[in-house]
Amino acid sequence: MYRILVKENLAPCIKEFLISFPEIARKAQPGQFVVVRIDEKGERVPLTIADYDRDKGTISIVVQQAGKTTYQIGELNSGDILFDIIGPLGIPTHMKKRGTVVCVGGGVGIPPIYPVARGFKEIGNRVISIIGAHNRELVIWEEKIASVTDELYVTTDDGSYGRKGFVSDELQRLIKGGRELDLVFVVGPTLMMRAVCEVTRPHKLRTVVSLNPIMVDATGMCGACRVSVGGRTKFVCVDGPDFDGHQVDFDQLLSRQRIYLQEEKKALERYNSVHKHGGLK
Amino acid sequence: MKIAPKKVEMPRQKPEVRVTNFDEVALGYSEKEAQQEARRCLQCKKAPCTRACPVEVDIAGFIARIIEKDYPGAIRKIKEKNLLPAMCGRVCPQEELCEKACTLSKKYEPIAIGRLERFAADWELRRGNPGTSHLSLSTGKCVAVIGSGPASLSCAGDLARLGHKVTIFEALHRPGGVLVYGIPEFRLPKAIVEKEVEYIRSLGVEVKTGYVIGKIYAIDELFSQGYQAIFLGIGAGLPKFMDIPGENLNGVYSANEFLTRTNLMKAYLFPEYDTPIKIGRRVAVIGGGNVAMDASRTALRLGARQVYNIYRRSRQEMPARVEEVQNAQDEGVQFKFLTDPTRIIGNREGWVTGIECIRMELGEPDESGRRRPIPVKGSEFTIGVDIVVMAIGAGANPLLSSATPDLKLNEWGYIVVDETSGKTSKEGVWAGGDIVSGAATVISAMASGRNSAMAIHQYLMQGSRSIDFS
């Protein structure tokens, strides 16, 4: 049982939670995640640790209300309790001084790049961040990202804010402009991560992606999260979540992420019919 | 007195009924049945059954108390040696251990020791008030036990009875390890596991769930927090796949995932419970062990029409308990012996549509003493299925060991220990159960947990007088 200290509505359907859990806050590293369970009947949902404060003993998670469980988490408020939080899980992002590092975050994948950008900057890298979303109101954590970034670029799909286009277009522009880039780190929807990898592949620009497959135990016990990387099966929960994006079989990942689409729809409809929120479309 | 040649039958749900529910199959003896069975016991002085029991339960002793209708005495007798009798009465392979050694078995069926153990344990649980066993004075020593499966529960319980302060750290959100995520409800009801864990708690053991040791704390951090000894009972939680094409298709599960979704997450109650599972019309379960039987029978209960159990050797070589194979057969599992998968076939959307297999024949015995299966050239054929469950064993999960570099492992990643004490290469650390032996039985894990508890007790009490317990 873990208390939500502060809830913040970042955008429609995107909520940030500051949670007290000193033991995780003390140990968390950039790139790691927690597993959250909403109640006794809840599923185990992996969520990236978006920030942590070792002194205050808090961690932050950012949730986009997409399915039944994330919808339900999003309905919690300051003072409420999260039933289970398990972590920190996964291997931390490998931090090294490389020169110029580009951190790319899309949608609800923007907050997770914050600790990574901060980490790269702290050890002396020049950090460029590219963040993007559908439209202006979905661009979140811009100031936080800016505070750990030397250069920040913002894109929106509809052009309502920043440059119109995708984060991958912005990265393409930087590369075409002749910028010396040493590493790209990407978090976001799988299709977006694949697009970024396709931009960097011809330039042999090292690209690390943080994958988000379906997980159950998230400790390497079940293999639900397996994905082919360089032709070998990896468990994202314990071998990742970070992988060389040029080696990842994104088609397989996309397919495996859709295994329970029907069930997810059914669960959300059932939830919405019980709770007359109007719900999600 | 003339001895009945056969065990008193235990009432069970009929196959056609039980495949439609997840309730326990075996219903347990009534008092009358238990009395009748207990009276078959010869009360041998030499007690070969006790010597064959990994934790040395005084079997004749507890059966004698059942005969006298002294049920509290019977369960006390069992608990002197076995803190988890309701579980062991259900899942222990008695036919390989105590019942195999039973004097009666030379001429007749042996005494139904497991059923009687279960009867005594259930009698106590039904009364809802398990007597607390004798506790020693507090020693002021703290022990951390990692994992909460049978090895850990037995180790923690023994250490607590010896007066040590024990904290169990469990990675999942519910204690019990393989007893809750692996063994299905219909074989071991989770309410039984809960009650036995509750009993371990009543001895003073603290259980912290959701703590992944190796992540939130390293072993050395536990020492610096004041734990003076650590027991690793973390199980063999790494699923094995066959390394054949198509294993990452949608619809292919490891047995661990298939059973964890069903047992721990209660996917059979979706959408009341959040976690879903895919229920195929036709399911192939690969492997011939108890886990394969559990997965096959689970698939039937989830609603599969056809469940094929695919095993590369023949029925005689199956590592599963004979009783479990019979249960699976009675329920309608179709066995495909001498058959080995060569690849899994999928459609364009990435879903399983079939499994290609090759026929096998048995050659000369291999190192395990079983006849080695050899593929028959050109005998490939395809079975149409929607779901494939890989139940071909488990390996050593490296999560904790990779975070503990000074822990010596063998070439397969299992922890190397001193055989009698369970002591590892790392000072103050013991290990037992499947993470040492590879996948084995609940009772052998419990025995190793007990051995380590005794060794840890000696280690902690060096210089002070040791306390005898029982």
Coordinates of C-alpha atoms in Angstrom, one line a residue, chain A residues 2 21 23-24 26-27 32 37-44 68-69 72 84-92 214-228 232-235 237-238 252 255-264 266-267 270, chain B residues 169-174 181 208-212 214-218 221 225 236-241 243 246-258 260-261 264-265 269-279 348-351 388 397-399:
Chain A
Y2 CA 1.7 3.2 -1.2
F21 CA 8.4 4.8 -1.6
E23 CA 13.3 2.1 -0.7
I24 CA 12.6 2.4 -4.5
R26 CA 16.9 5.2 -3.0
K27 CA 17.7 2.5 -5.6
Q32 CA 14.2 1.4 -14.8
R37 CA -1.3 -3.3 -9.3
I38 CA -4.5 -1.3 -8.7
D39 CA -6.3 -3.8 -6.4
E40 CA -6.7 -7.4 -5.3
K41 CA -8.0 -8.4 -8.8
G42 CA -5.7 -6.1 -10.7
E43 CA -3.2 -7.0 -13.5
R44 CA 0.5 -6.2 -13.2
K68 CA -9.0 -0.4 -18.1
T69 CA -6.2 -0.5 -15.6
Q72 CA -8.5 3.3 -13.3
D84 CA 1.2 -2.7 -5.1
I85 CA 4.3 -1.1 -6.5
I86 CA 7.2 -3.5 -7.2
G87 CA 10.6 -2.3 -8.4
P88 CA 12.9 -0.9 -9.4
L89 CA 13.0 -3.4 -12.3
G90 CA 15.0 -3.8 -15.5
I91 CA 18.6 -2.9 -16.3
P92 CA 19.4 0.8 -15.9
I214 CA 3.2 -7.0 -22.3
M215 CA 4.6 -8.4 -19.1
V216 CA 3.3 -10.5 -16.2
D217 CA 5.8 -11.1 -13.4
A218 CA 8.5 -8.8 -14.9
T219 CA 11.3 -10.7 -13.1
G220 CA 12.2 -13.1 -16.0
M221 CA 9.9 -15.9 -14.9
C222 CA 7.2 -16.0 -17.6
G223 CA 8.7 -14.9 -20.9
A224 CA 5.6 -12.9 -21.9
C225 CA 7.7 -10.0 -22.9
R226 CA 10.1 -11.9 -25.2
V227 CA 11.2 -10.2 -28.4
S228 CA 13.8 -11.0 -31.0
R232 CA 18.0 -14.0 -30.5
T233 CA 15.0 -14.1 -28.1
K234 CA 15.4 -11.6 -25.2
F235 CA 13.2 -11.0 -22.2
C237 CA 11.9 -7.3 -18.3
V238 CA 15.4 -8.6 -17.3
Q252 CA 7.2 -9.1 -33.9
S255 CA 2.2 -8.2 -33.1
R256 CA 2.9 -9.4 -29.6
Q257 CA 1.6 -6.1 -28.2
R258 CA -1.7 -6.8 -29.8
I259 CA -2.3 -10.3 -28.4
Y260 CA -5.0 -9.2 -26.0
L261 CA -6.6 -6.3 -28.0
Q262 CA -10.1 -8.0 -27.8
E263 CA -9.8 -8.7 -24.1
E264 CA -8.5 -5.2 -23.4
K266 CA -13.9 -6.0 -23.4
A267 CA -12.4 -5.0 -20.0
R270 CA -17.1 -3.4 -18.9
Chain B
F169 CA 11.2 -11.3 1.0
E170 CA 8.9 -12.4 -1.9
A171 CA 9.2 -10.9 -5.4
L172 CA 5.6 -11.5 -6.4
H173 CA 2.6 -9.8 -4.8
R174 CA 1.5 -13.0 -3.0
Y181 CA 1.8 -19.3 -9.4
K208 CA 7.2 -8.8 2.7
T209 CA 5.7 -9.2 -0.7
G210 CA 6.7 -7.3 -3.8
Y211 CA 10.4 -7.1 -2.8
V212 CA 12.7 -8.2 -5.7
G214 CA 18.8 -8.2 -6.3
K215 CA 17.0 -5.1 -7.4
I216 CA 15.6 -3.2 -4.4
Y217 CA 18.3 -4.6 -2.1
A218 CA 21.5 -6.5 -2.9
E221 CA 22.7 -4.5 1.7
Q225 CA 20.7 -3.7 7.5
A236 CA 14.0 -22.3 -10.8
G237 CA 12.1 -19.5 -12.3
L238 CA 13.4 -19.3 -15.8
P239 CA 11.2 -20.7 -18.6
K240 CA 12.7 -23.0 -21.1
F241 CA 11.9 -22.9 -24.8
D243 CA 14.8 -23.1 -29.7
G246 CA 8.0 -19.9 -34.5
E247 CA 8.3 -19.8 -30.7
N248 CA 7.6 -16.1 -30.5
L249 CA 4.4 -16.3 -32.4
N250 CA 1.2 -15.1 -30.7
G251 CA -0.4 -18.0 -28.9
V252 CA 2.9 -19.6 -27.7
Y253 CA 3.2 -19.6 -24.0
S254 CA 5.8 -20.8 -21.6
A255 CA 4.2 -23.1 -19.0
N256 CA 5.2 -20.5 -16.4
E257 CA 3.2 -17.8 -18.2
F258 CA 0.2 -20.0 -18.9
T260 CA 0.9 -17.8 -13.7
R261 CA -1.8 -16.0 -15.7
L264 CA -1.7 -16.3 -9.6
M265 CA -3.6 -13.8 -11.7
L269 CA -12.1 -15.4 -13.9
F270 CA -11.5 -12.6 -16.5
P271 CA -13.0 -10.0 -16.8
E272 CA -13.8 -10.0 -13.1
Y273 CA -10.0 -10.3 -12.7
D274 CA -8.0 -8.0 -15.0
T275 CA -5.5 -10.4 -16.4
P276 CA -6.6 -12.2 -19.6
I277 CA -5.5 -15.4 -21.2
K278 CA -6.0 -16.7 -24.7
I279 CA -8.1 -19.8 -24.8
R348 CA 0.4 -13.7 -41.6
E349 CA -0.9 -11.9 -38.6
G350 CA 1.6 -13.7 -36.4
W351 CA -0.8 -16.2 -34.7
V388 CA 1.1 -24.0 -27.8
N397 CA 16.6 -17.4 -13.0
P398 CA 19.8 -15.2 -13.0
L399 CA 18.2 -12.1 -11.6

